Every structure is written in structure tokens, then in C-alpha cells.
Amino acid sequence: MAAKKHPIFDTATTLGKLVLFLGVSAICGVLVAGLMVPAAALASTTTTSSITLFDELPDEMNVGTPAQSSKILASDGSLLATFYDQNRTEVPLDQISPFMKDAIIAVEDARYYEHGGIDTRGLMRAVTAMAQGGGRQGASTITQQFVNNVIIQTYAADGEYDKIKLGADKGVGEKVREIKLAIAIEKKYTKDEILQGYLNWVLYANGNFGIESAAYNYFGIHAKDLNLQQSALLAGVVNSPQIYDPIANPENSLKRRNLVLDHMLDQGMIDAKQHADAVASPIDLKLQPSRNGCTTAVRAEYFCEYVANLFVNDPAYGKTAEDRLKVLLQGGLTITTTLDPVLQDAAQAQFANFAPIDNNPDKVGQAIVSVQPGTGKILAMAQNTKLAPPEGQWKTDYNFAVDRLDAKGATLGGSGGFDVGSTIKPFTFAEWLNSGHRINDTVDASVRRYPQSRPWNNSCGTTTGFYDSSDPQVAPDLQNADGPNGIYYRTFTARQGLSLSLNTATMATAAQLDICNIQKMMTATGIHMGSDVTKPYNVSSISALLGSGEVAPLTMANAFATFASGGKRCDPIALVSITNAKGDKFPVPGANCQQTVKPEVAAGVNMVLQQVLQPGGSGYAIPLQYPAGAKTGTTNTSEQTWTVGYTKGLATASWVGNPEEKGQSTNDKLIAGQRIPYVDGSTYAGKAWQGYMNQVAGNFDVGGFDLPPASMINPPVVVQPKPAETKAAESDKKAEPEPKPADSKPDNGNSDKKD
């Protein structure tokens, strides 16, 4: 806080000016003597009063660490985004060009290495001019300027802008306080330490605080690489960043640069040739775009926001959300993430083939997110929108891939997930195996009606609703994919029911199970509602077993990764490490990997989901060149479409749908340059998944999956319909939640949705 003014400093009369001159001159005399002259040795009462006041001023100042930019990095160390209140990256003195050190001393404080914090000659000259009625004169040394910058920027960092006083706003009391602090700083730190601090704290215009940020912003280089003319230019800016701004006022900046070069020549820092060459050179800026926040991220801007939300939401990084945001903006953090730039770019490139950012009049949403099985690492998170798109393009702040809220109710930026369609069916099948049934046990898929009155077995809650596909005119969206002579309504093995994605087979399977255990299997793999991570997948309606629950793509990718890893579920993680400017390490959440599904159950699911991609399976049109399992999903009228699948080393969810008008169909929408009457999980989401996975999956484990025990497979396989008899579209529609009159339109399932 600024020292209280002594009454003598407020006197405006001629006598007051004279007393002011005598008082400050006395202080100067004390300073010249190194504060060694006792007050009693000076006869003047005014002088004694001034020295007493000076002695009472505080001489302690906590320099601390200046506000520094924080960086979010990809897993390979490449920059994703920068966050800052003050764009600064602190560097040691040996990483600053010698030209820069000489230039700033030459123009700001030629006797820097000779004085003890103040330049008494300059100070006496300024005091004399002031006492004679002249304007305030500049007499600040580099040390005084450093003190001034620390005071101002500390107030700014704490939001105490009302305490900041600049230039003519300062009284003599504030100036004298700076002098006292400058002397104290000189006793505490070496000259090189003070010079280093000054070069790192000072403003170089255009929001660039510190020489490293200025060197990069104006010339695209590090501070250590600044040449003579570049150094002189930046040294000239600090005197008045607005007037000598090289972007806004290049002529002023050039004149000031040449003045700095003149000073350097006069002081013997450079020779005549160096001076002449530098003066003759143009400014030659190579401006780098300012990047602050996720809207200017190099890539993966929605992943960037997700990471920022994870940090700001976590009490491990500060007491309040405001405290944590301040740390992010000022703490000089280096946040290394799990994101793989190769995968991210490959995922982002897929959208050009389907719903490109710059040609998407129907606002069709598309997202791809990948997780590494067995580690929980989020490797890619891409979507076909931008946080700050060019004018006329679709803008959304929603991250399609993630949940809306975290476990404490703080935002994660997601839209709450989407109805998952038939991608939920493998979890009923997993519980089928977990409860002792076998892969090739038969189920009666000919049963087309489960009435409202049917009592579903749910030992930990209640499951109601009904399913009725018996009348194709009433419920066309609930039909199994129809082959010749109705061959999809008969007895099948459980394996065939899943690989063909038959609604009636899933219903027949669930009818023999405890719905509570199906829900527990979902939770064991990491599935929860997209609106809130604390809410388990809601199975209170039987339609949920056919996909009427909203789940985020990241959650689905991670759940399928549980199968890929042999039943080991990991929490999805985005953070690898966090360090601050001092090198202190912050804790990061672990993946908490646990064996939550029996390995043999995971192996059984893997065996059948591989067959989904083979001839006769519902996803036969989107196979990979590697061993892989997958499941497609489509809601009643194709509002949301999915393919979620995996190799042994990479699990990916691909989604195409309507993120804002969730009840709107994707049928007849402009996708991949065409409008078609029916879109399912294989059509676009599946093709994007296939193209992306074929491109990047080979960077990870693509070995074969473990086989389930023979006892889980028997009895022998029942012959499937020939591939020619199947349709590309799978039957993966949701069950109707309530009965409908015979003359009503089919239910699109919205009445059963949960926000």
C-alpha cells in the first residue's frame, strides 16, 4: 500500500516548493552518503523531519514471481494453447541477448552498475527542475523502474486497480517510497538479478510483458536470439509503450530505436560500423498471432476447454474457482496432456468428408473421440465446429464429446450426451455371459410384443415400459432388419442376436436377466448419464436397453475400451503433468484402473463384436484392416447415429447427429454432399470411424484378442443367414416407452428421454 503523504508534500505555495526542494535535497544528501549521515548532523528542522519520514518508510517488498503465461501442451510437448492475464514467459539473464542488456542500460540507466539503486545526479537535476516550477522530470533508475513495475503488476494481479498510480498521478511521497524500496532491493539482490527481473517484468506494448514474449510476438524468435537492431527497438519501447508501439506507431518506434543506438555508440557498447548498419536497417517485424485461451488453440480447441475446466473445477489447484482461474492465467503453468496430435489431426480431417465446418447448412453435428485401453488416456477429441468460427459459420460452445457436469456439479462444457441406440446392446450381452449364459445359447427372437403389464426383474429398482413391433404399420422403427420371408423373427443364438443387432434378441436376452445386474455391468465399464457423471445409466424404462439413454461419446469410447483391455476399466484422463514456473509439480488425477469385468466375459464380448464387422454382421460394410470389434447405433428416426469400436490398442466413438435439436432427424440432411432418406450408424458415423481407425490404429497394439474359454462358447454355432440376405442397415431402434393406439404415429422415443 502506498505510504501516507506527509503534509509538506501537498504544499502548493512558493514557500512550499522551496521547503520541498530543501527536504528532498536533504534526502538526496542522505542517499548520497548511503544512508550513513545521522539526522542530528543536519541542522535544519525541515531536513530532520524529512529524514525521519524517510526512515519510517517501509523497505520490505515481496518481489515474488511475476504473472506468467500458462501453456497447455499435447503429449509430444507441442503447444495447444496459451492462457494469460499478462503475456509473459520468464527467462534467466543468460537466455537474453547481450545486445538487449546493453540497449536497455544505455537508454534507461547508463550508470546502472555504478549506483546503489538511485542515480543521485539525475535525481538532483529533477528535484531542481521541479522546485523551479518545471514539470516532473524522469530520474528513475532501472532499479526504481523495477520496483514500480512490481508494485503496479502486483496490484493488477490482485485486482486492486484503484491502488495503481502512474506517472503524473504519483505524489512525491510515492516517489520517495520507491527510492527507499530501490535501495533496499539493491541490498537484497545483485545487479544481474535486478536486471533480469526488470527485463522480465516490463511492458513492451501490445500486451507483451517481459522480453521473451516481446521477442516472439514481434520477431518470432527467443530473447537470446535478438540482434542489435531488434534489441534497440524493444529497449526503446519501454519508455512509453503506447507512443513507441512498433505496430501502431512504426515511425516513432524507428526514431526511438535509432536514439537507443546512438546511446550505445556514445557509451562504447557498439562500434561505428555496427551503429551505421543497425540504423540503416528497417524494423522488419515478423508478427506472431497472439494466442490467449482455447479459441486461438493451435488444435483441439474443445479438448483445450475440457482441460481448462478440469483444472478450474479441481480443489487441488486452489480454494475457489476464482483462485484456480487466477493460477491458470498467472501461474506460468505447463500443463502436459494426453492428446496425440497425429490422432487429433486425423480425426479432424475426417469431417471434411461428411459435415465440414465450412459447408454445414443443416447444422449436423459430428464428433470423434479416442481413448487408449488400459490407460484411460484421451488421445483425440474432435468435432466439426469451432468456438470462434468465421462469420456465417455455425458457432457452438458445446463440446459434443463430454459430459455436461462433473461429480461436484461444475461444468465440463458438454451438451449432455446423446441417445446411444444399439451401441448399448453389448452391455446386456456382457451381463448375459457374466450371469453364466453362453455365447451360443439360443434366445427366442420371434417374440415381438412385451406388454406394459409384463413384470421385469429388477432387484434394485423398477423397470417398466413395453416393446411392440408386431404391427409394422404402427411401429416401423422398431422392426428388426427384415430379410426374405421374415427370417429375422425366429430363434437365434445370443451371439447372432448381437452381431445382427436384433431388437427382439436383446429383449429376449434381457427377459432372462436381472435388469439391476445389466445396469451394474454398464457402471462397471464406466457408463453413466451424460447430464451428470454421478447418475448411473437409467434402466427404469425397458427402452433404455435399446438405447434411449443419453451418454457422451467419450464415455462410450471408454466403456468399449474396457472390453478391449480385457475387462480393465480406467477413468478417462486428460492430464499427464502440471508444473508451475518454479518447477513445482501439481498433482494430477490418476486413471484408477481396475479389473471390473471378468476377463473371460470381456473376451466373449470381443469375439462377438468382431463378428459385427464381418459378413453377416450389422456392420459388415465398415470393417478394419486390423482385428477389431464394434457396434453401430441408430435412434428411432435417425436423430443420433453412432459407431463405437476398437482394436486392442485404441477405442473410438464416432457420432453424427443433432446436438442442439436432439429430436431432429438426420435423414435428408446435407451430409457428404448428398441428401438421402435414411441414415443409420454405418452410413456416416461408421464410415468416419472406419477411415480414421484404418489410418491411425496401426500406431498402437493391433494384435488379436484373447479367446473366451470353450465352455463359454458351446453349444455349436447355429448357421447364420447368408450375407446376401442381410441389409446394410441394422435394427437398432429404441423401444416404445408407452402403448400407442393403433392409429397413432410411431413413438420417436423422445417421451422417454432424460435431460
PDB file of C-alpha atoms in Angstrom, residues 399-654:
ATOM      1  CA  ASN A 399     -18.250 -29.944 -26.529  1.00  0.00           C
ATOM      2  CA  PHE A 400     -20.119 -32.817 -28.203  1.00  0.00           C
ATOM      3  CA  ALA A 401     -17.797 -35.441 -26.714  1.00  0.00           C
ATOM      4  CA  VAL A 402     -18.037 -34.853 -22.962  1.00  0.00           C
ATOM      5  CA  ASP A 403     -20.457 -34.750 -20.053  1.00  0.00           C
ATOM      6  CA  ARG A 404     -22.320 -31.628 -19.020  1.00  0.00           C
ATOM      7  CA  LEU A 405     -21.317 -31.667 -15.322  1.00  0.00           C
ATOM      8  CA  ASP A 406     -18.644 -33.287 -13.221  1.00  0.00           C
ATOM      9  CA  ALA A 407     -19.173 -35.139  -9.943  1.00  0.00           C
ATOM     10  CA  LYS A 408     -19.363 -31.867  -7.973  1.00  0.00           C
ATOM     11  CA  GLY A 409     -21.802 -30.196 -10.353  1.00  0.00           C
ATOM     12  CA  ALA A 410     -19.230 -27.977 -12.097  1.00  0.00           C
ATOM     13  CA  THR A 411     -19.435 -27.566 -15.845  1.00  0.00           C
ATOM     14  CA  LEU A 412     -17.388 -29.668 -18.232  1.00  0.00           C
ATOM     15  CA  GLY A 413     -18.811 -27.911 -21.284  1.00  0.00           C
ATOM     16  CA  GLY A 414     -20.686 -30.855 -22.792  1.00  0.00           C
ATOM     17  CA  SER A 415     -24.188 -30.930 -24.238  1.00  0.00           C
ATOM     18  CA  GLY A 416     -25.336 -33.784 -22.005  1.00  0.00           C
ATOM     19  CA  GLY A 417     -24.752 -36.733 -24.317  1.00  0.00           C
ATOM     20  CA  PHE A 418     -26.987 -38.275 -26.970  1.00  0.00           C
ATOM     21  CA  ASP A 419     -29.288 -41.281 -27.204  1.00  0.00           C
ATOM     22  CA  VAL A 420     -26.957 -44.161 -27.951  1.00  0.00           C
ATOM     23  CA  GLY A 421     -29.193 -46.557 -29.902  1.00  0.00           C
ATOM     24  CA  SER A 422     -27.900 -50.087 -30.333  1.00  0.00           C
ATOM     25  CA  THR A 423     -24.400 -49.262 -29.097  1.00  0.00           C
ATOM     26  CA  ILE A 424     -25.827 -50.059 -25.644  1.00  0.00           C
ATOM     27  CA  LYS A 425     -26.719 -53.660 -26.568  1.00  0.00           C
ATOM     28  CA  PRO A 426     -23.274 -55.182 -25.887  1.00  0.00           C
ATOM     29  CA  PHE A 427     -23.689 -54.451 -22.181  1.00  0.00           C
ATOM     30  CA  THR A 428     -26.810 -56.598 -21.910  1.00  0.00           C
ATOM     31  CA  PHE A 429     -24.871 -59.302 -23.752  1.00  0.00           C
ATOM     32  CA  ALA A 430     -21.943 -58.883 -21.337  1.00  0.00           C
ATOM     33  CA  GLU A 431     -24.261 -59.478 -18.397  1.00  0.00           C
ATOM     34  CA  TRP A 432     -25.720 -62.478 -20.244  1.00  0.00           C
ATOM     35  CA  LEU A 433     -22.240 -64.030 -20.181  1.00  0.00           C
ATOM     36  CA  ASN A 434     -21.465 -62.759 -16.690  1.00  0.00           C
ATOM     37  CA  SER A 435     -24.566 -64.434 -15.270  1.00  0.00           C
ATOM     38  CA  GLY A 436     -23.491 -67.854 -16.601  1.00  0.00           C
ATOM     39  CA  HIS A 437     -25.134 -67.999 -20.014  1.00  0.00           C
ATOM     40  CA  ARG A 438     -23.117 -68.963 -23.054  1.00  0.00           C
ATOM     41  CA  ILE A 439     -22.328 -67.192 -26.294  1.00  0.00           C
ATOM     42  CA  ASN A 440     -24.274 -69.676 -28.402  1.00  0.00           C
ATOM     43  CA  ASP A 441     -27.197 -70.275 -26.084  1.00  0.00           C
ATOM     44  CA  THR A 442     -30.388 -69.690 -28.032  1.00  0.00           C
ATOM     45  CA  VAL A 443     -32.942 -66.954 -27.474  1.00  0.00           C
ATOM     46  CA  ASP A 444     -36.421 -66.623 -28.948  1.00  0.00           C
ATOM     47  CA  ALA A 445     -36.213 -63.585 -31.198  1.00  0.00           C
ATOM     48  CA  SER A 446     -39.633 -64.315 -32.651  1.00  0.00           C
ATOM     49  CA  VAL A 447     -41.384 -62.670 -29.686  1.00  0.00           C
ATOM     50  CA  ARG A 448     -42.370 -59.239 -30.947  1.00  0.00           C
ATOM     51  CA  ARG A 449     -44.522 -57.980 -28.105  1.00  0.00           C
ATOM     52  CA  TYR A 450     -43.610 -57.402 -24.451  1.00  0.00           C
ATOM     53  CA  PRO A 451     -46.699 -55.766 -22.903  1.00  0.00           C
ATOM     54  CA  GLN A 452     -46.799 -52.999 -20.336  1.00  0.00           C
ATOM     55  CA  SER A 453     -48.079 -55.485 -17.777  1.00  0.00           C
ATOM     56  CA  ARG A 454     -45.014 -57.700 -18.036  1.00  0.00           C
ATOM     57  CA  PRO A 455     -43.058 -57.742 -14.743  1.00  0.00           C
ATOM     58  CA  TRP A 456     -39.378 -57.106 -15.490  1.00  0.00           C
ATOM     59  CA  ASN A 457     -36.929 -58.481 -12.946  1.00  0.00           C
ATOM     60  CA  ASN A 458     -35.027 -55.597 -11.338  1.00  0.00           C
ATOM     61  CA  SER A 459     -33.698 -56.408  -7.863  1.00  0.00           C
ATOM     62  CA  CYS A 460     -32.521 -52.862  -7.101  1.00  0.00           C
ATOM     63  CA  GLY A 461     -35.290 -50.769  -8.650  1.00  0.00           C
ATOM     64  CA  THR A 462     -38.212 -50.790 -11.051  1.00  0.00           C
ATOM     65  CA  THR A 463     -38.205 -51.227 -14.803  1.00  0.00           C
ATOM     66  CA  THR A 464     -41.384 -50.582 -16.765  1.00  0.00           C
ATOM     67  CA  GLY A 465     -42.428 -49.857 -20.331  1.00  0.00           C
ATOM     68  CA  PHE A 466     -43.231 -52.112 -23.208  1.00  0.00           C
ATOM     69  CA  TYR A 467     -41.936 -53.173 -26.590  1.00  0.00           C
ATOM     70  CA  ASP A 468     -44.193 -53.984 -29.520  1.00  0.00           C
ATOM     71  CA  SER A 469     -43.028 -54.421 -33.099  1.00  0.00           C
ATOM     72  CA  SER A 470     -45.865 -56.749 -34.041  1.00  0.00           C
ATOM     73  CA  ASP A 471     -47.559 -54.246 -36.347  1.00  0.00           C
ATOM     74  CA  PRO A 472     -45.124 -52.794 -38.911  1.00  0.00           C
ATOM     75  CA  GLN A 473     -47.679 -50.094 -39.781  1.00  0.00           C
ATOM     76  CA  VAL A 474     -47.767 -48.805 -36.210  1.00  0.00           C
ATOM     77  CA  ALA A 475     -44.128 -49.284 -35.234  1.00  0.00           C
ATOM     78  CA  PRO A 476     -41.945 -49.384 -38.362  1.00  0.00           C
ATOM     79  CA  ASP A 477     -38.936 -48.033 -36.478  1.00  0.00           C
ATOM     80  CA  LEU A 478     -38.940 -50.922 -34.019  1.00  0.00           C
ATOM     81  CA  GLN A 479     -38.604 -53.654 -36.604  1.00  0.00           C
ATOM     82  CA  ASN A 480     -35.641 -55.983 -36.918  1.00  0.00           C
ATOM     83  CA  ALA A 481     -33.831 -55.551 -40.234  1.00  0.00           C
ATOM     84  CA  ASP A 482     -36.165 -57.576 -42.433  1.00  0.00           C
ATOM     85  CA  GLY A 483     -34.763 -60.257 -44.714  1.00  0.00           C
ATOM     86  CA  PRO A 484     -36.646 -62.604 -47.096  1.00  0.00           C
ATOM     87  CA  ASN A 485     -39.599 -64.420 -45.528  1.00  0.00           C
ATOM     88  CA  GLY A 486     -39.192 -62.696 -42.172  1.00  0.00           C
ATOM     89  CA  ILE A 487     -36.104 -64.701 -41.280  1.00  0.00           C
ATOM     90  CA  TYR A 488     -35.086 -62.220 -38.547  1.00  0.00           C
ATOM     91  CA  TYR A 489     -38.007 -63.223 -36.303  1.00  0.00           C
ATOM     92  CA  ARG A 490     -37.097 -66.692 -35.093  1.00  0.00           C
ATOM     93  CA  THR A 491     -34.751 -68.464 -32.696  1.00  0.00           C
ATOM     94  CA  PHE A 492     -31.155 -67.274 -32.787  1.00  0.00           C
ATOM     95  CA  THR A 493     -28.085 -67.709 -30.667  1.00  0.00           C
ATOM     96  CA  ALA A 494     -27.290 -64.800 -28.371  1.00  0.00           C
ATOM     97  CA  ARG A 495     -24.179 -64.254 -30.477  1.00  0.00           C
ATOM     98  CA  GLN A 496     -26.225 -63.897 -33.660  1.00  0.00           C
ATOM     99  CA  GLY A 497     -28.703 -61.621 -31.943  1.00  0.00           C
ATOM    100  CA  LEU A 498     -25.946 -59.147 -31.046  1.00  0.00           C
ATOM    101  CA  SER A 499     -23.925 -59.370 -34.255  1.00  0.00           C
ATOM    102  CA  LEU A 500     -27.100 -58.799 -36.296  1.00  0.00           C
ATOM    103  CA  SER A 501     -28.302 -56.145 -33.796  1.00  0.00           C
ATOM    104  CA  LEU A 502     -31.771 -57.691 -33.449  1.00  0.00           C
ATOM    105  CA  ASN A 503     -34.053 -55.779 -31.092  1.00  0.00           C
ATOM    106  CA  THR A 504     -36.113 -58.858 -30.301  1.00  0.00           C
ATOM    107  CA  ALA A 505     -32.990 -60.852 -29.446  1.00  0.00           C
ATOM    108  CA  THR A 506     -31.865 -58.199 -26.957  1.00  0.00           C
ATOM    109  CA  MET A 507     -35.355 -58.133 -25.419  1.00  0.00           C
ATOM    110  CA  ALA A 508     -35.384 -61.936 -25.168  1.00  0.00           C
ATOM    111  CA  THR A 509     -31.953 -61.861 -23.535  1.00  0.00           C
ATOM    112  CA  ALA A 510     -32.930 -59.156 -21.039  1.00  0.00           C
ATOM    113  CA  ALA A 511     -36.112 -61.073 -20.180  1.00  0.00           C
ATOM    114  CA  GLN A 512     -33.931 -63.812 -18.677  1.00  0.00           C
ATOM    115  CA  LEU A 513     -31.734 -61.447 -16.649  1.00  0.00           C
ATOM    116  CA  ASP A 514     -31.921 -59.182 -13.616  1.00  0.00           C
ATOM    117  CA  ILE A 515     -32.090 -55.647 -15.077  1.00  0.00           C
ATOM    118  CA  CYS A 516     -30.247 -54.430 -11.985  1.00  0.00           C
ATOM    119  CA  ASN A 517     -27.251 -56.544 -12.974  1.00  0.00           C
ATOM    120  CA  ILE A 518     -27.343 -55.175 -16.522  1.00  0.00           C
ATOM    121  CA  GLN A 519     -27.133 -51.687 -15.070  1.00  0.00           C
ATOM    122  CA  LYS A 520     -24.273 -52.786 -12.802  1.00  0.00           C
ATOM    123  CA  MET A 521     -22.420 -54.112 -15.856  1.00  0.00           C
ATOM    124  CA  MET A 522     -22.826 -50.733 -17.513  1.00  0.00           C
ATOM    125  CA  THR A 523     -21.472 -48.987 -14.439  1.00  0.00           C
ATOM    126  CA  ALA A 524     -18.601 -51.479 -14.248  1.00  0.00           C
ATOM    127  CA  THR A 525     -17.478 -50.417 -17.718  1.00  0.00           C
ATOM    128  CA  GLY A 526     -17.809 -46.722 -16.879  1.00  0.00           C
ATOM    129  CA  ILE A 527     -21.166 -45.825 -18.434  1.00  0.00           C
ATOM    130  CA  HIS A 528     -23.190 -43.041 -16.799  1.00  0.00           C
ATOM    131  CA  MET A 529     -25.675 -40.417 -17.959  1.00  0.00           C
ATOM    132  CA  GLY A 530     -24.203 -37.554 -19.958  1.00  0.00           C
ATOM    133  CA  SER A 531     -26.037 -34.929 -17.929  1.00  0.00           C
ATOM    134  CA  ASP A 532     -24.226 -35.828 -14.708  1.00  0.00           C
ATOM    135  CA  VAL A 533     -21.381 -38.275 -14.096  1.00  0.00           C
ATOM    136  CA  THR A 534     -22.891 -39.249 -10.742  1.00  0.00           C
ATOM    137  CA  LYS A 535     -26.033 -40.643 -12.380  1.00  0.00           C
ATOM    138  CA  PRO A 536     -25.909 -44.312 -13.474  1.00  0.00           C
ATOM    139  CA  TYR A 537     -27.382 -45.181 -16.847  1.00  0.00           C
ATOM    140  CA  ASN A 538     -31.137 -45.099 -16.292  1.00  0.00           C
ATOM    141  CA  VAL A 539     -32.792 -48.506 -16.832  1.00  0.00           C
ATOM    142  CA  SER A 540     -36.155 -47.583 -15.297  1.00  0.00           C
ATOM    143  CA  SER A 541     -37.670 -47.950 -18.782  1.00  0.00           C
ATOM    144  CA  ILE A 542     -37.084 -51.080 -20.825  1.00  0.00           C
ATOM    145  CA  SER A 543     -36.447 -48.841 -23.837  1.00  0.00           C
ATOM    146  CA  ALA A 544     -33.096 -47.921 -22.273  1.00  0.00           C
ATOM    147  CA  LEU A 545     -31.787 -51.391 -23.167  1.00  0.00           C
ATOM    148  CA  LEU A 546     -32.276 -50.440 -26.819  1.00  0.00           C
ATOM    149  CA  GLY A 547     -30.563 -47.068 -26.437  1.00  0.00           C
ATOM    150  CA  SER A 548     -32.941 -44.382 -25.149  1.00  0.00           C
ATOM    151  CA  GLY A 549     -30.388 -43.023 -22.651  1.00  0.00           C
ATOM    152  CA  GLU A 550     -28.161 -40.020 -23.369  1.00  0.00           C
ATOM    153  CA  VAL A 551     -24.453 -40.785 -22.978  1.00  0.00           C
ATOM    154  CA  ALA A 552     -21.430 -38.724 -24.053  1.00  0.00           C
ATOM    155  CA  PRO A 553     -19.162 -40.069 -26.823  1.00  0.00           C
ATOM    156  CA  LEU A 554     -16.128 -40.014 -24.505  1.00  0.00           C
ATOM    157  CA  THR A 555     -17.982 -42.246 -22.058  1.00  0.00           C
ATOM    158  CA  MET A 556     -18.937 -44.699 -24.804  1.00  0.00           C
ATOM    159  CA  ALA A 557     -15.387 -44.865 -26.154  1.00  0.00           C
ATOM    160  CA  ASN A 558     -14.070 -45.500 -22.662  1.00  0.00           C
ATOM    161  CA  ALA A 559     -16.667 -48.184 -21.923  1.00  0.00           C
ATOM    162  CA  PHE A 560     -15.765 -50.109 -25.078  1.00  0.00           C
ATOM    163  CA  ALA A 561     -12.106 -49.675 -24.098  1.00  0.00           C
ATOM    164  CA  THR A 562     -12.958 -51.737 -21.002  1.00  0.00           C
ATOM    165  CA  PHE A 563     -13.737 -54.682 -23.270  1.00  0.00           C
ATOM    166  CA  ALA A 564     -10.640 -54.047 -25.404  1.00  0.00           C
ATOM    167  CA  SER A 565      -8.396 -54.160 -22.320  1.00  0.00           C
ATOM    168  CA  GLY A 566      -9.767 -57.495 -21.152  1.00  0.00           C
ATOM    169  CA  GLY A 567     -12.187 -56.048 -18.604  1.00  0.00           C
ATOM    170  CA  LYS A 568      -9.943 -53.389 -17.043  1.00  0.00           C
ATOM    171  CA  ARG A 569     -11.883 -50.158 -16.637  1.00  0.00           C
ATOM    172  CA  CYS A 570      -9.962 -46.884 -16.347  1.00  0.00           C
ATOM    173  CA  ASP A 571     -11.273 -43.410 -15.718  1.00  0.00           C
ATOM    174  CA  PRO A 572     -10.674 -41.280 -18.812  1.00  0.00           C
ATOM    175  CA  ILE A 573      -7.792 -38.898 -18.149  1.00  0.00           C
ATOM    176  CA  ALA A 574      -6.553 -35.824 -19.995  1.00  0.00           C
ATOM    177  CA  LEU A 575      -3.720 -34.619 -17.734  1.00  0.00           C
ATOM    178  CA  VAL A 576      -0.200 -36.064 -17.633  1.00  0.00           C
ATOM    179  CA  SER A 577       1.588 -33.433 -15.549  1.00  0.00           C
ATOM    180  CA  ILE A 578       1.279 -29.861 -14.281  1.00  0.00           C
ATOM    181  CA  THR A 579       4.215 -27.740 -13.164  1.00  0.00           C
ATOM    182  CA  ASN A 580       4.429 -24.045 -12.322  1.00  0.00           C
ATOM    183  CA  ALA A 581       7.082 -21.511 -13.306  1.00  0.00           C
ATOM    184  CA  LYS A 582       9.282 -22.552 -10.387  1.00  0.00           C
ATOM    185  CA  GLY A 583       9.178 -26.204 -11.416  1.00  0.00           C
ATOM    186  CA  ASP A 584       6.859 -27.219  -8.579  1.00  0.00           C
ATOM    187  CA  LYS A 585       4.672 -30.174  -9.503  1.00  0.00           C
ATOM    188  CA  PHE A 586       0.915 -30.236  -9.018  1.00  0.00           C
ATOM    189  CA  PRO A 587      -0.990 -33.497  -8.504  1.00  0.00           C
ATOM    190  CA  VAL A 588      -2.979 -34.843 -11.455  1.00  0.00           C
ATOM    191  CA  PRO A 589      -5.892 -37.292 -11.298  1.00  0.00           C
ATOM    192  CA  GLY A 590      -4.993 -40.908 -11.954  1.00  0.00           C
ATOM    193  CA  ALA A 591      -6.866 -43.287 -14.228  1.00  0.00           C
ATOM    194  CA  ASN A 592      -7.859 -45.513 -11.304  1.00  0.00           C
ATOM    195  CA  CYS A 593      -7.678 -48.632 -13.496  1.00  0.00           C
ATOM    196  CA  GLN A 594      -9.423 -51.652 -12.022  1.00  0.00           C
ATOM    197  CA  GLN A 595     -10.486 -55.089 -13.203  1.00  0.00           C
ATOM    198  CA  THR A 596     -14.240 -54.526 -13.174  1.00  0.00           C
ATOM    199  CA  VAL A 597     -15.308 -57.095 -15.779  1.00  0.00           C
ATOM    200  CA  LYS A 598     -14.183 -60.708 -15.764  1.00  0.00           C
ATOM    201  CA  PRO A 599     -11.520 -61.278 -18.450  1.00  0.00           C
ATOM    202  CA  GLU A 600     -13.481 -64.185 -19.919  1.00  0.00           C
ATOM    203  CA  VAL A 601     -16.625 -62.030 -20.174  1.00  0.00           C
ATOM    204  CA  ALA A 602     -14.656 -59.282 -21.971  1.00  0.00           C
ATOM    205  CA  ALA A 603     -13.178 -61.939 -24.265  1.00  0.00           C
ATOM    206  CA  GLY A 604     -16.668 -63.213 -25.097  1.00  0.00           C
ATOM    207  CA  VAL A 605     -17.910 -59.730 -25.941  1.00  0.00           C
ATOM    208  CA  ASN A 606     -14.801 -59.097 -28.065  1.00  0.00           C
ATOM    209  CA  MET A 607     -15.404 -62.292 -30.015  1.00  0.00           C
ATOM    210  CA  VAL A 608     -18.961 -61.292 -30.925  1.00  0.00           C
ATOM    211  CA  LEU A 609     -18.268 -57.615 -31.597  1.00  0.00           C
ATOM    212  CA  GLN A 610     -15.575 -58.659 -34.067  1.00  0.00           C
ATOM    213  CA  GLN A 611     -18.268 -60.589 -35.923  1.00  0.00           C
ATOM    214  CA  VAL A 612     -20.346 -57.385 -36.177  1.00  0.00           C
ATOM    215  CA  LEU A 613     -17.762 -56.182 -38.719  1.00  0.00           C
ATOM    216  CA  GLN A 614     -17.695 -59.446 -40.663  1.00  0.00           C
ATOM    217  CA  PRO A 615     -20.022 -60.628 -43.455  1.00  0.00           C
ATOM    218  CA  GLY A 616     -23.405 -61.299 -41.908  1.00  0.00           C
ATOM    219  CA  GLY A 617     -22.894 -58.728 -39.143  1.00  0.00           C
ATOM    220  CA  SER A 618     -24.746 -55.427 -38.908  1.00  0.00           C
ATOM    221  CA  GLY A 619     -21.502 -53.505 -39.504  1.00  0.00           C
ATOM    222  CA  TYR A 620     -20.154 -55.639 -42.313  1.00  0.00           C
ATOM    223  CA  ALA A 621     -19.804 -52.519 -44.526  1.00  0.00           C
ATOM    224  CA  ILE A 622     -17.196 -50.860 -42.266  1.00  0.00           C
ATOM    225  CA  PRO A 623     -14.503 -53.474 -41.465  1.00  0.00           C
ATOM    226  CA  LEU A 624     -10.950 -52.558 -40.475  1.00  0.00           C
ATOM    227  CA  GLN A 625      -7.688 -53.949 -41.782  1.00  0.00           C
ATOM    228  CA  TYR A 626      -6.870 -54.980 -38.197  1.00  0.00           C
ATOM    229  CA  PRO A 627      -8.608 -57.259 -35.680  1.00  0.00           C
ATOM    230  CA  ALA A 628     -11.386 -55.045 -34.347  1.00  0.00           C
ATOM    231  CA  GLY A 629     -14.762 -55.092 -32.658  1.00  0.00           C
ATOM    232  CA  ALA A 630     -17.523 -52.510 -32.982  1.00  0.00           C
ATOM    233  CA  LYS A 631     -21.204 -51.764 -32.590  1.00  0.00           C
ATOM    234  CA  THR A 632     -23.316 -49.392 -34.631  1.00  0.00           C
ATOM    235  CA  GLY A 633     -26.294 -47.473 -33.262  1.00  0.00           C
ATOM    236  CA  THR A 634     -29.216 -45.512 -34.669  1.00  0.00           C
ATOM    237  CA  THR A 635     -32.144 -43.919 -32.834  1.00  0.00           C
ATOM    238  CA  ASN A 636     -35.766 -44.185 -33.973  1.00  0.00           C
ATOM    239  CA  THR A 637     -35.778 -41.660 -36.780  1.00  0.00           C
ATOM    240  CA  SER A 638     -32.017 -41.340 -37.116  1.00  0.00           C
ATOM    241  CA  GLU A 639     -31.719 -38.343 -34.831  1.00  0.00           C
ATOM    242  CA  GLN A 640     -28.432 -39.727 -33.481  1.00  0.00           C
ATOM    243  CA  THR A 641     -26.179 -42.238 -35.215  1.00  0.00           C
ATOM    244  CA  TRP A 642     -23.084 -43.968 -33.874  1.00  0.00           C
ATOM    245  CA  THR A 643     -20.268 -46.391 -34.406  1.00  0.00           C
ATOM    246  CA  VAL A 644     -18.213 -47.263 -31.347  1.00  0.00           C
ATOM    247  CA  GLY A 645     -15.386 -49.725 -31.841  1.00  0.00           C
ATOM    248  CA  TYR A 646     -11.861 -50.672 -31.002  1.00  0.00           C
ATOM    249  CA  THR A 647      -8.684 -52.516 -31.718  1.00  0.00           C
ATOM    250  CA  LYS A 648      -6.640 -53.910 -28.868  1.00  0.00           C
ATOM    251  CA  GLY A 649      -4.795 -50.598 -28.506  1.00  0.00           C
ATOM    252  CA  LEU A 650      -7.345 -47.932 -29.469  1.00  0.00           C
ATOM    253  CA  ALA A 651     -11.046 -47.368 -28.733  1.00  0.00           C
ATOM    254  CA  THR A 652     -13.007 -44.752 -30.676  1.00  0.00           C
ATOM    255  CA  ALA A 653     -16.541 -43.385 -30.655  1.00  0.00           C
ATOM    256  CA  SER A 654     -17.779 -41.764 -33.857  1.00  0.00           C
TER     257      SER A 654
END
